[in-house]
CSV table of C-alpha atoms in Angstrom, one decimal:
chain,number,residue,atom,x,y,z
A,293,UNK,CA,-44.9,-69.9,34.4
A,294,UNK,CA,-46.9,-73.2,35.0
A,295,UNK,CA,-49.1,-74.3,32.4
A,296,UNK,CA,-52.9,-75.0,33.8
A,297,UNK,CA,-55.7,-76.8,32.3
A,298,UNK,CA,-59.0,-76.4,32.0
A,299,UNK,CA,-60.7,-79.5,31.4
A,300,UNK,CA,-57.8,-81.4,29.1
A,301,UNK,CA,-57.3,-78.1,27.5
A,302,UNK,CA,-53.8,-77.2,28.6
A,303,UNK,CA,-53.8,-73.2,28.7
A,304,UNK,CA,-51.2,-70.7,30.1
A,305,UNK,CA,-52.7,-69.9,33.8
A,306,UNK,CA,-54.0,-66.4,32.7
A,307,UNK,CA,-55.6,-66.0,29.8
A,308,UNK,CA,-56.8,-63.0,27.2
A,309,UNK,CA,-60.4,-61.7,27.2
A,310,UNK,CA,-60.9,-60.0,23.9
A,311,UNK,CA,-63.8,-57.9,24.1
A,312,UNK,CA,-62.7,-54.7,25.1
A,313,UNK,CA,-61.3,-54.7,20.9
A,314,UNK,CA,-65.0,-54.5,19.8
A,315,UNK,CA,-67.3,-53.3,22.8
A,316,UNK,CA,-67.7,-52.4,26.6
A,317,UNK,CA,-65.2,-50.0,27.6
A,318,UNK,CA,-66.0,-47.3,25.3
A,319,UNK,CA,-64.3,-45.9,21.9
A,320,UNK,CA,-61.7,-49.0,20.8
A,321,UNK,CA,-58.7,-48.7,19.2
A,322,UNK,CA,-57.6,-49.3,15.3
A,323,UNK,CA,-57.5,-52.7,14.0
A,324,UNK,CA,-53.7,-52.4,13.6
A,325,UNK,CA,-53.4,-51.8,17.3
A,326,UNK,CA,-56.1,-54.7,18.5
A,327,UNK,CA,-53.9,-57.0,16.4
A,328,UNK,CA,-50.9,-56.1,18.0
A,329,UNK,CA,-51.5,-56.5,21.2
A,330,UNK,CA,-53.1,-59.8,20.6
A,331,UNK,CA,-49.8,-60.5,19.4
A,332,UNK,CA,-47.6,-59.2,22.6
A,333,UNK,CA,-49.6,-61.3,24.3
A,334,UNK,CA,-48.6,-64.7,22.7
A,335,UNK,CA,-45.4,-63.7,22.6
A,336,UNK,CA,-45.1,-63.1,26.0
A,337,UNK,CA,-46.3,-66.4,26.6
A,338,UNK,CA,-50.1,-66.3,26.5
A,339,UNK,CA,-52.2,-69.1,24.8
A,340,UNK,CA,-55.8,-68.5,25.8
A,341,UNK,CA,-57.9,-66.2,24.1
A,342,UNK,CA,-61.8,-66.0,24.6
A,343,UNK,CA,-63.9,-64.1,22.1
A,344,UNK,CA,-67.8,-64.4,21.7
A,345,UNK,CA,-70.0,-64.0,18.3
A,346,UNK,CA,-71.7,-61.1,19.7
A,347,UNK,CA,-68.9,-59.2,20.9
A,348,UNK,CA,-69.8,-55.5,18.8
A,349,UNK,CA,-72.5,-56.0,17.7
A,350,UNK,CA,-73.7,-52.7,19.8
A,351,UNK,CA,-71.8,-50.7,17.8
A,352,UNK,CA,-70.7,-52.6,14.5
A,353,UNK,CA,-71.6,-56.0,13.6
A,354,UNK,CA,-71.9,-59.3,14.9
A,355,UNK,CA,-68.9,-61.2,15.0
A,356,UNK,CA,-66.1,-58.4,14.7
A,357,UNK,CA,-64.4,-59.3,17.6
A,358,UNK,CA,-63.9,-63.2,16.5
A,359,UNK,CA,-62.4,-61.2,13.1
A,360,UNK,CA,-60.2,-59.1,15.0
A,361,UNK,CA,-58.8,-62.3,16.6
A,362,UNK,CA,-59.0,-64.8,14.1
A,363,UNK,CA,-56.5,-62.5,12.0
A,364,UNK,CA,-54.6,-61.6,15.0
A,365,UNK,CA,-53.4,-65.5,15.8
A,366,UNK,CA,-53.6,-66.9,12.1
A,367,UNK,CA,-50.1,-67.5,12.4
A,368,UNK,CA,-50.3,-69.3,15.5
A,369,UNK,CA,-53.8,-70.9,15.5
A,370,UNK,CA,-52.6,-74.6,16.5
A,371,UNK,CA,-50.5,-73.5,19.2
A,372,UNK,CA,-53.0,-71.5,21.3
A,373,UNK,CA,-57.1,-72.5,22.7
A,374,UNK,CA,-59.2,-70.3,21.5
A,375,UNK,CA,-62.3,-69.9,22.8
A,376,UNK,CA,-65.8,-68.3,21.9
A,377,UNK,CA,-69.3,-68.3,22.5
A,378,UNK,CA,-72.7,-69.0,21.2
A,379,UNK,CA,-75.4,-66.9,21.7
A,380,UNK,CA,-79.4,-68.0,20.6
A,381,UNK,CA,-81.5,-65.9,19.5
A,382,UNK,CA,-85.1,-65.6,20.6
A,383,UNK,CA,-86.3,-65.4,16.8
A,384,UNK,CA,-84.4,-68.5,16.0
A,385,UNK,CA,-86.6,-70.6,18.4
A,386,UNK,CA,-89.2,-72.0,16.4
A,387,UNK,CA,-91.2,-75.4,16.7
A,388,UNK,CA,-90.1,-76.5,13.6
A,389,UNK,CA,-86.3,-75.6,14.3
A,390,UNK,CA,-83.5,-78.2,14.2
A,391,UNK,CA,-81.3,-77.2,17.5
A,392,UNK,CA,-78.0,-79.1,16.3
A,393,UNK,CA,-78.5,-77.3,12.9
A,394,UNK,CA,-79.2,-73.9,14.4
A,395,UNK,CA,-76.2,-74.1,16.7
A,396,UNK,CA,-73.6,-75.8,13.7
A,397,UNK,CA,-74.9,-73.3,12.1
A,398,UNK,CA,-73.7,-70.2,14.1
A,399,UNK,CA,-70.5,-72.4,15.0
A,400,UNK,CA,-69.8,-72.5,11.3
A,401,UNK,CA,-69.9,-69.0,10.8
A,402,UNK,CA,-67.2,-68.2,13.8
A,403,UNK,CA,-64.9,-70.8,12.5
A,404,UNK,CA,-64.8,-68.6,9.2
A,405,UNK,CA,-64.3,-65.5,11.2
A,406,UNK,CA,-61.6,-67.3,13.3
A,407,UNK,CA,-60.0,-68.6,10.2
A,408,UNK,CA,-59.7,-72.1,12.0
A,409,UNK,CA,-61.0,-75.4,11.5
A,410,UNK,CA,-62.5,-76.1,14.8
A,411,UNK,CA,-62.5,-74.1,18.0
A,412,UNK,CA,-61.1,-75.6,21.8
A,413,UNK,CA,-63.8,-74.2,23.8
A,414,UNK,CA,-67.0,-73.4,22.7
A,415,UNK,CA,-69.7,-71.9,25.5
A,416,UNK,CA,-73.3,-70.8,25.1
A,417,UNK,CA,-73.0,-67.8,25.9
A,418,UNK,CA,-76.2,-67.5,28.0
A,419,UNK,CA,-78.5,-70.2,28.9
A,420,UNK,CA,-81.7,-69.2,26.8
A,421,UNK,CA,-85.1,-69.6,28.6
A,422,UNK,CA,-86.8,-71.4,25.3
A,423,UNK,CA,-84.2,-73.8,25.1
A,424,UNK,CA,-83.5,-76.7,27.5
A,425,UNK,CA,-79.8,-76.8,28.6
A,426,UNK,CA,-80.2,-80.5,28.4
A,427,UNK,CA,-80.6,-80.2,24.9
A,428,UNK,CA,-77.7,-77.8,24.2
A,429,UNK,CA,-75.2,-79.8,26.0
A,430,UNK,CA,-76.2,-83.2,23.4
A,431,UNK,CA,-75.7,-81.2,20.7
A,432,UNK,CA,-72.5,-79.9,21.6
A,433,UNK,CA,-71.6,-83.6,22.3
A,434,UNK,CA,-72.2,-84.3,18.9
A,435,UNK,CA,-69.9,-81.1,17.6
A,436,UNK,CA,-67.3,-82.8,19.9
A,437,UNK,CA,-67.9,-86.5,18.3
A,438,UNK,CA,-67.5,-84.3,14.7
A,439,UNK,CA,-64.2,-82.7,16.2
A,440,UNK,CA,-65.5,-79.3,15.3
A,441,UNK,CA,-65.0,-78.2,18.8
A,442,UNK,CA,-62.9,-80.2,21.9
A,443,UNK,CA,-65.0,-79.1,24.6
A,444,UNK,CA,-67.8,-77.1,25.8
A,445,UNK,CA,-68.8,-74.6,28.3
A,446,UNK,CA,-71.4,-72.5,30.2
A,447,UNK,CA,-71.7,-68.9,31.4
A,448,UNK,CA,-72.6,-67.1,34.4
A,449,UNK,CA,-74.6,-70.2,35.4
A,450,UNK,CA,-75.3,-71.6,39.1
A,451,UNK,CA,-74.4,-75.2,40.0
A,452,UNK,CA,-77.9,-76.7,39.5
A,453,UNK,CA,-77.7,-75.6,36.0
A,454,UNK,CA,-74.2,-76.8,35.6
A,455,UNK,CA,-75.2,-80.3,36.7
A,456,UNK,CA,-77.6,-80.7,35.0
A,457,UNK,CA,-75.8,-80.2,31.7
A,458,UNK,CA,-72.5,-82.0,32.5
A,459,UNK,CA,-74.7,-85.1,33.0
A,460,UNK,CA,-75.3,-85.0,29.3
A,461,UNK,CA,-72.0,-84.1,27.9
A,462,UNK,CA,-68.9,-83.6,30.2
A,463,UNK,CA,-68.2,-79.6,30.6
A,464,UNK,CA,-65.0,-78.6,30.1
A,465,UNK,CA,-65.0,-75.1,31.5
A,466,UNK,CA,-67.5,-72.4,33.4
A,467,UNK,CA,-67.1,-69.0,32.2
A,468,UNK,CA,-68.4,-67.0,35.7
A,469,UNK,CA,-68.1,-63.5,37.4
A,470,UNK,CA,-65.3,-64.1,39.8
A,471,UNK,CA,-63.0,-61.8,41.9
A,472,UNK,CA,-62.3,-60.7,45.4
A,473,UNK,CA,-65.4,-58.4,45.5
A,474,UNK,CA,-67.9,-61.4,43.6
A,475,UNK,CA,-67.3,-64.5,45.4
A,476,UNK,CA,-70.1,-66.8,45.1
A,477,UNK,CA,-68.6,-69.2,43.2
A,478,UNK,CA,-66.9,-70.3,46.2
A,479,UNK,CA,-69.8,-71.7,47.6
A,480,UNK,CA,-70.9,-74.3,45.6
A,481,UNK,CA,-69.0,-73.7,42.0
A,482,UNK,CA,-65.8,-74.5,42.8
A,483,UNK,CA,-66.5,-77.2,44.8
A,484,UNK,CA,-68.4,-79.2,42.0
A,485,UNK,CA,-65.8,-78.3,39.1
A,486,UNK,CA,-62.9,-79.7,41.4
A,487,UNK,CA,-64.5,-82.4,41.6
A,488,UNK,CA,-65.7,-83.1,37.9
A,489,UNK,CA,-62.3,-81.9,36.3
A,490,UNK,CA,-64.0,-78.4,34.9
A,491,UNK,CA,-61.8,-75.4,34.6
A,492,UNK,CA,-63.5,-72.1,36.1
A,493,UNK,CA,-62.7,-69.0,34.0
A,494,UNK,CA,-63.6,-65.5,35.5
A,495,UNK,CA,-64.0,-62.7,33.4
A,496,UNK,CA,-63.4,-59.8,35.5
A,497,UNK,CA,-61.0,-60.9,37.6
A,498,UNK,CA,-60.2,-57.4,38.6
A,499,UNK,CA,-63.8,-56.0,38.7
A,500,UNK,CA,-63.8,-54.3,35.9
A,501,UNK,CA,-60.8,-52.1,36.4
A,502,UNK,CA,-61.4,-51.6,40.5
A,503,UNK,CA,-59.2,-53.8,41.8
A,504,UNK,CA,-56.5,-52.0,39.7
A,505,UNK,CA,-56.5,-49.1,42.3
A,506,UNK,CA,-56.9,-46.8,38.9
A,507,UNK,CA,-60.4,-46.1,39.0
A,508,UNK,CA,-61.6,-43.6,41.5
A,509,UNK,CA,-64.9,-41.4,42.8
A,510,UNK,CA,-63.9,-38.7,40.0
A,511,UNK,CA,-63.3,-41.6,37.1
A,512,UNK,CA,-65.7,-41.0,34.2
A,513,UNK,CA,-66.5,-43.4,32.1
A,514,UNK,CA,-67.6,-43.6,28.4
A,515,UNK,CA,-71.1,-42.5,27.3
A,516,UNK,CA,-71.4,-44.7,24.5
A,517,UNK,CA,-71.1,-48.9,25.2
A,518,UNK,CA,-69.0,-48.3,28.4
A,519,UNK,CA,-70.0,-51.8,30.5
A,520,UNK,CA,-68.9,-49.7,33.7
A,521,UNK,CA,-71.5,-47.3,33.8
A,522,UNK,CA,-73.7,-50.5,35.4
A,523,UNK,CA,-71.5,-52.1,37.2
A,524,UNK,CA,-72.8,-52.3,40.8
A,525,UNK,CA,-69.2,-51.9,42.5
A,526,UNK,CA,-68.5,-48.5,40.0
A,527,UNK,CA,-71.2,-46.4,41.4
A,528,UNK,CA,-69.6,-43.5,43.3
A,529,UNK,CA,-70.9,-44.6,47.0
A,530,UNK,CA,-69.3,-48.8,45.9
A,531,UNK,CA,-65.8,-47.2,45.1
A,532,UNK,CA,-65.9,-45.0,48.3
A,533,UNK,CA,-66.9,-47.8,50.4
A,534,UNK,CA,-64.9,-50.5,48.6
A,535,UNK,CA,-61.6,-48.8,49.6
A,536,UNK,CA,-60.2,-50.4,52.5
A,537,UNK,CA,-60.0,-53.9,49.9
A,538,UNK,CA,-57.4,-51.2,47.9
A,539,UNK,CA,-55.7,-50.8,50.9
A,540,UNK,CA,-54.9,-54.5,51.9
A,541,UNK,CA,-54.3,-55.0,48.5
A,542,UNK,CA,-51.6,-52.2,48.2
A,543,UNK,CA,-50.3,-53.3,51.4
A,544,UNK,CA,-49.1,-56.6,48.9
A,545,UNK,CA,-48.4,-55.3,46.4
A,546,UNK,CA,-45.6,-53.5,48.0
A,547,UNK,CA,-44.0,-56.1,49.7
A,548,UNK,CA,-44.3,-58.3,46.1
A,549,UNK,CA,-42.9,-55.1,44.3
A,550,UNK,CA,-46.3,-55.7,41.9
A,551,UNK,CA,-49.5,-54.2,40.9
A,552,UNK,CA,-52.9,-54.1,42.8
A,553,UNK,CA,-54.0,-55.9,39.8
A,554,UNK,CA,-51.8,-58.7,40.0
A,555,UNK,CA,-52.1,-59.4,43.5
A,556,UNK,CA,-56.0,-59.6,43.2
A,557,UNK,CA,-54.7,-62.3,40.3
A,558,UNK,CA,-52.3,-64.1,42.2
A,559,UNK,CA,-54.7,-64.2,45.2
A,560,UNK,CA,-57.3,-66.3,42.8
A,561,UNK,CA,-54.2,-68.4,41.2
A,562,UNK,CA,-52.7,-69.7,44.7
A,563,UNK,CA,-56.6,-70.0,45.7
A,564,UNK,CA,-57.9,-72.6,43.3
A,565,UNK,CA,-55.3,-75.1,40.7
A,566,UNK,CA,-58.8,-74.9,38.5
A,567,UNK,CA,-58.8,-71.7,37.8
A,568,UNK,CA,-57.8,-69.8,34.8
A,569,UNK,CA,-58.6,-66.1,34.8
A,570,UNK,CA,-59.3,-64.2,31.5
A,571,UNK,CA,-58.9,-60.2,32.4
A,572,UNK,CA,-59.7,-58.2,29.3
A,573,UNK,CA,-58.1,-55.1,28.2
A,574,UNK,CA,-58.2,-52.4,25.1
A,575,UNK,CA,-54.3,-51.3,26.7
A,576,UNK,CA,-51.6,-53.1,25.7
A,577,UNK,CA,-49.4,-52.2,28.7
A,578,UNK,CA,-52.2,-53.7,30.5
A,579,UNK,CA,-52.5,-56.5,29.0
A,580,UNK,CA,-49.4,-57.3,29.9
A,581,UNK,CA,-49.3,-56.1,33.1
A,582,UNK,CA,-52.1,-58.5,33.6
A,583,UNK,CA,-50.5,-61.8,32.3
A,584,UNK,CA,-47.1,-61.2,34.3
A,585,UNK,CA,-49.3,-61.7,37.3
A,586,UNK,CA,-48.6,-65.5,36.7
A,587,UNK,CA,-44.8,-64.6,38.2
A,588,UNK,CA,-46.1,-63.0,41.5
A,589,UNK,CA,-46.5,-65.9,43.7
A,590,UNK,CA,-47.9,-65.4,47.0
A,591,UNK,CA,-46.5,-67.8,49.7
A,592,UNK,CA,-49.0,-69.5,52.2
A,593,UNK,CA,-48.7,-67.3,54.8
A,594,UNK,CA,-48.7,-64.5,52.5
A,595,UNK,CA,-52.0,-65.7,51.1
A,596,UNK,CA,-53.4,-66.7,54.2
A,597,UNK,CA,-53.0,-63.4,55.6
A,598,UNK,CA,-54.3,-61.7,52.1
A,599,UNK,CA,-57.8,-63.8,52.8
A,600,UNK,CA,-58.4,-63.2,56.8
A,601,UNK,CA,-57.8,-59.6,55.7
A,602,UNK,CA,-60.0,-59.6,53.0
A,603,UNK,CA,-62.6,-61.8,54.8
A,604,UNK,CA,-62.9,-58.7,57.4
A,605,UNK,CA,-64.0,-56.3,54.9
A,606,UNK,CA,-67.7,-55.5,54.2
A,607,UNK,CA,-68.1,-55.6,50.1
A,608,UNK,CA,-70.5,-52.8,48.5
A,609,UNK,CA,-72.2,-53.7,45.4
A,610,UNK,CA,-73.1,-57.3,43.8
A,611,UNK,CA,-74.1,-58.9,40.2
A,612,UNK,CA,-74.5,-61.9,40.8
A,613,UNK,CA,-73.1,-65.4,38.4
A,614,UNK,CA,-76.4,-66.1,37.3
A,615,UNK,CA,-77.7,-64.8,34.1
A,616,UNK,CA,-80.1,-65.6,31.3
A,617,UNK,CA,-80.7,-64.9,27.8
A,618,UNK,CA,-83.8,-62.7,29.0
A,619,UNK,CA,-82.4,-61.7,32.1
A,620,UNK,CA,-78.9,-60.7,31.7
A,621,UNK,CA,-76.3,-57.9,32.9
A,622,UNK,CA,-76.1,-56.7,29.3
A,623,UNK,CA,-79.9,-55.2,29.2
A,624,UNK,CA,-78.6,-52.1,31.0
A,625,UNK,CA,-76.7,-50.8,27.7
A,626,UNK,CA,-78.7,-52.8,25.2
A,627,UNK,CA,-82.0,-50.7,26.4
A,628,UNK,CA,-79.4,-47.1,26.8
């Protein structure tokens, strides 16, 4: 396993998405387990974990997924980056507000959830409509300045945006939808963070369990705060028609005696030396299934022959990387 970095943040080249412990794939599992598997993780060699302050909120409370983790890598804090993620709310946007003190403020409250003094990587979350990015990005300069963060990030945020914010304070990292069947960073993403030294960290790397081969026409998901019920490439007619990407990616996965899951990892790994993908999990077998991806390593002609087959195949269903505070993918369960 190489090390990767995402800005100067040196990181292990997949990372941990923590969310599935508190909200989005349905009922979670016990505290006791959540910890664990945060755990496995490390010790198998993992050292990036991403959390956000709203992660279960739907079903519990603001900030229990930054509690689950905080107490997960206590005993390891300083030899991992963690990372979380503001989020503004509407009502907190007055004319007499203080934005540094509104955002210290939220920042304060997951560094006591996270037991830590200061957090790697810290990302608003959404880029809020009432609230210039401009003016974000200065104040997170000054969190940097007070070493209560070492860098920043945005999410699910096009390159315009991006620019515009890394002109006031250098971003370390963009937090995007990327995977084989949502490639539009490509176009103009990559490009610009290859170019400014920013790490690109999909969530989903596997499209929410698709690429894993597990998830079929007849899969069910989860009534209550299941993500996947809305995800454009999980409606019955997306799966059906998203197949023959299954079947190129089984077709490598044999020959590298892996999973369909790593392979759609290792394909975004040989792709790009900027990225750093964060797949999330409630299953511990998965989770490490997931991070062992790092060992499959696809040779150039093995790649080159993944993409032109790839590149042939029409792709049913699309979110999108851009998203707002008041336009976002998480309205679909937030109004169910």
């Amino acid at each position: 396993m190489e090390k990767r970095f995402i800005g100067q943040l040196e990181v292990s080249p997949i990372g941990m998405g923590c969310m599935g412990f508190s909200h989005g794939y349905g009922q979670i599992p016990n505290r006791t387990y959540s910890i664990e598997a945060i755990r496995k993780a490390y010790e198998f060699g993992c050292t990036f974990f991403d959390t956000a302050e709203t992660y279960g909120r739907e079903l519990y409370w603001e900030g229990h997924n930054e509690e689950i983790l905080g107490e997960a890598v206590e005993p390891f804090r300083n030899e991992i980056v963690l990372a979380t993620k503001l989020h503004i709310h509407d009502e907190e946007v007055t004319e007499d507000m203080n934005l540094y003190d509104l955002i210290k403020g939220h920042l304060l409250k997951s560094l006591k959830r996270l037991r830590t003094e200061y957090v790697d990587l810290y990302y608003l979350h959404r880029i809020t409509e009432l609230v210039p990015v401009e003016d974000v990005a200065s104040v997170m300069g000054k969190l940097i300045d007070e070493s209560l963060i070492k860098g920043w990030g945005l999410s699910q945020v096009d390159v315009d945006t991006l620019d515009k914010a890394h002109k006031i304070t250098p971003v370390t990292a963009v937090q995007n939808l990327y995977n084989i069947l949502e490639r539009d960073c490509e176009d103009k993403i990559f490009p610009y963070c290859l170019e400014n030294n920013i790490g690109v960290v999909p969530f989903s790397p596997i499209a929410s369990g698709f690429l894993s081969g597990k998830i079929t026409t007849q899969t069910e998901f989860e009534k209550t705060d299941d993500v996947r019920n809305f995800v454009p490439q999980l409606s019955k007619e997306n799966i059906a028609g998203n197949q023959p990407i299954l079947d190129i990616l089984n077709k490598f996965a044999k020959i590298k005696n892996a999973t369909l899951a790593q392979i759609s990892l290792a394909w975004m790994l040989k792709k790009y030396p900027n990225v750093v993908p964060i797949p999330g999990s409630k299953n511990q077998e998965r989770i490490i299934e997931n991070l062992g991806a790092w060992n499959v390593e696809l040779t150039d002609e093995e790649f080159n022959d993944l993409q032109r087959a790839l590149d042939q195949c029409e792709i049913h269903g699309h979110r999108g990387i851009v998203e707002t505070q008041h336009q976002t993918f998480s309205n679909n369960w937030r109004k169910s």
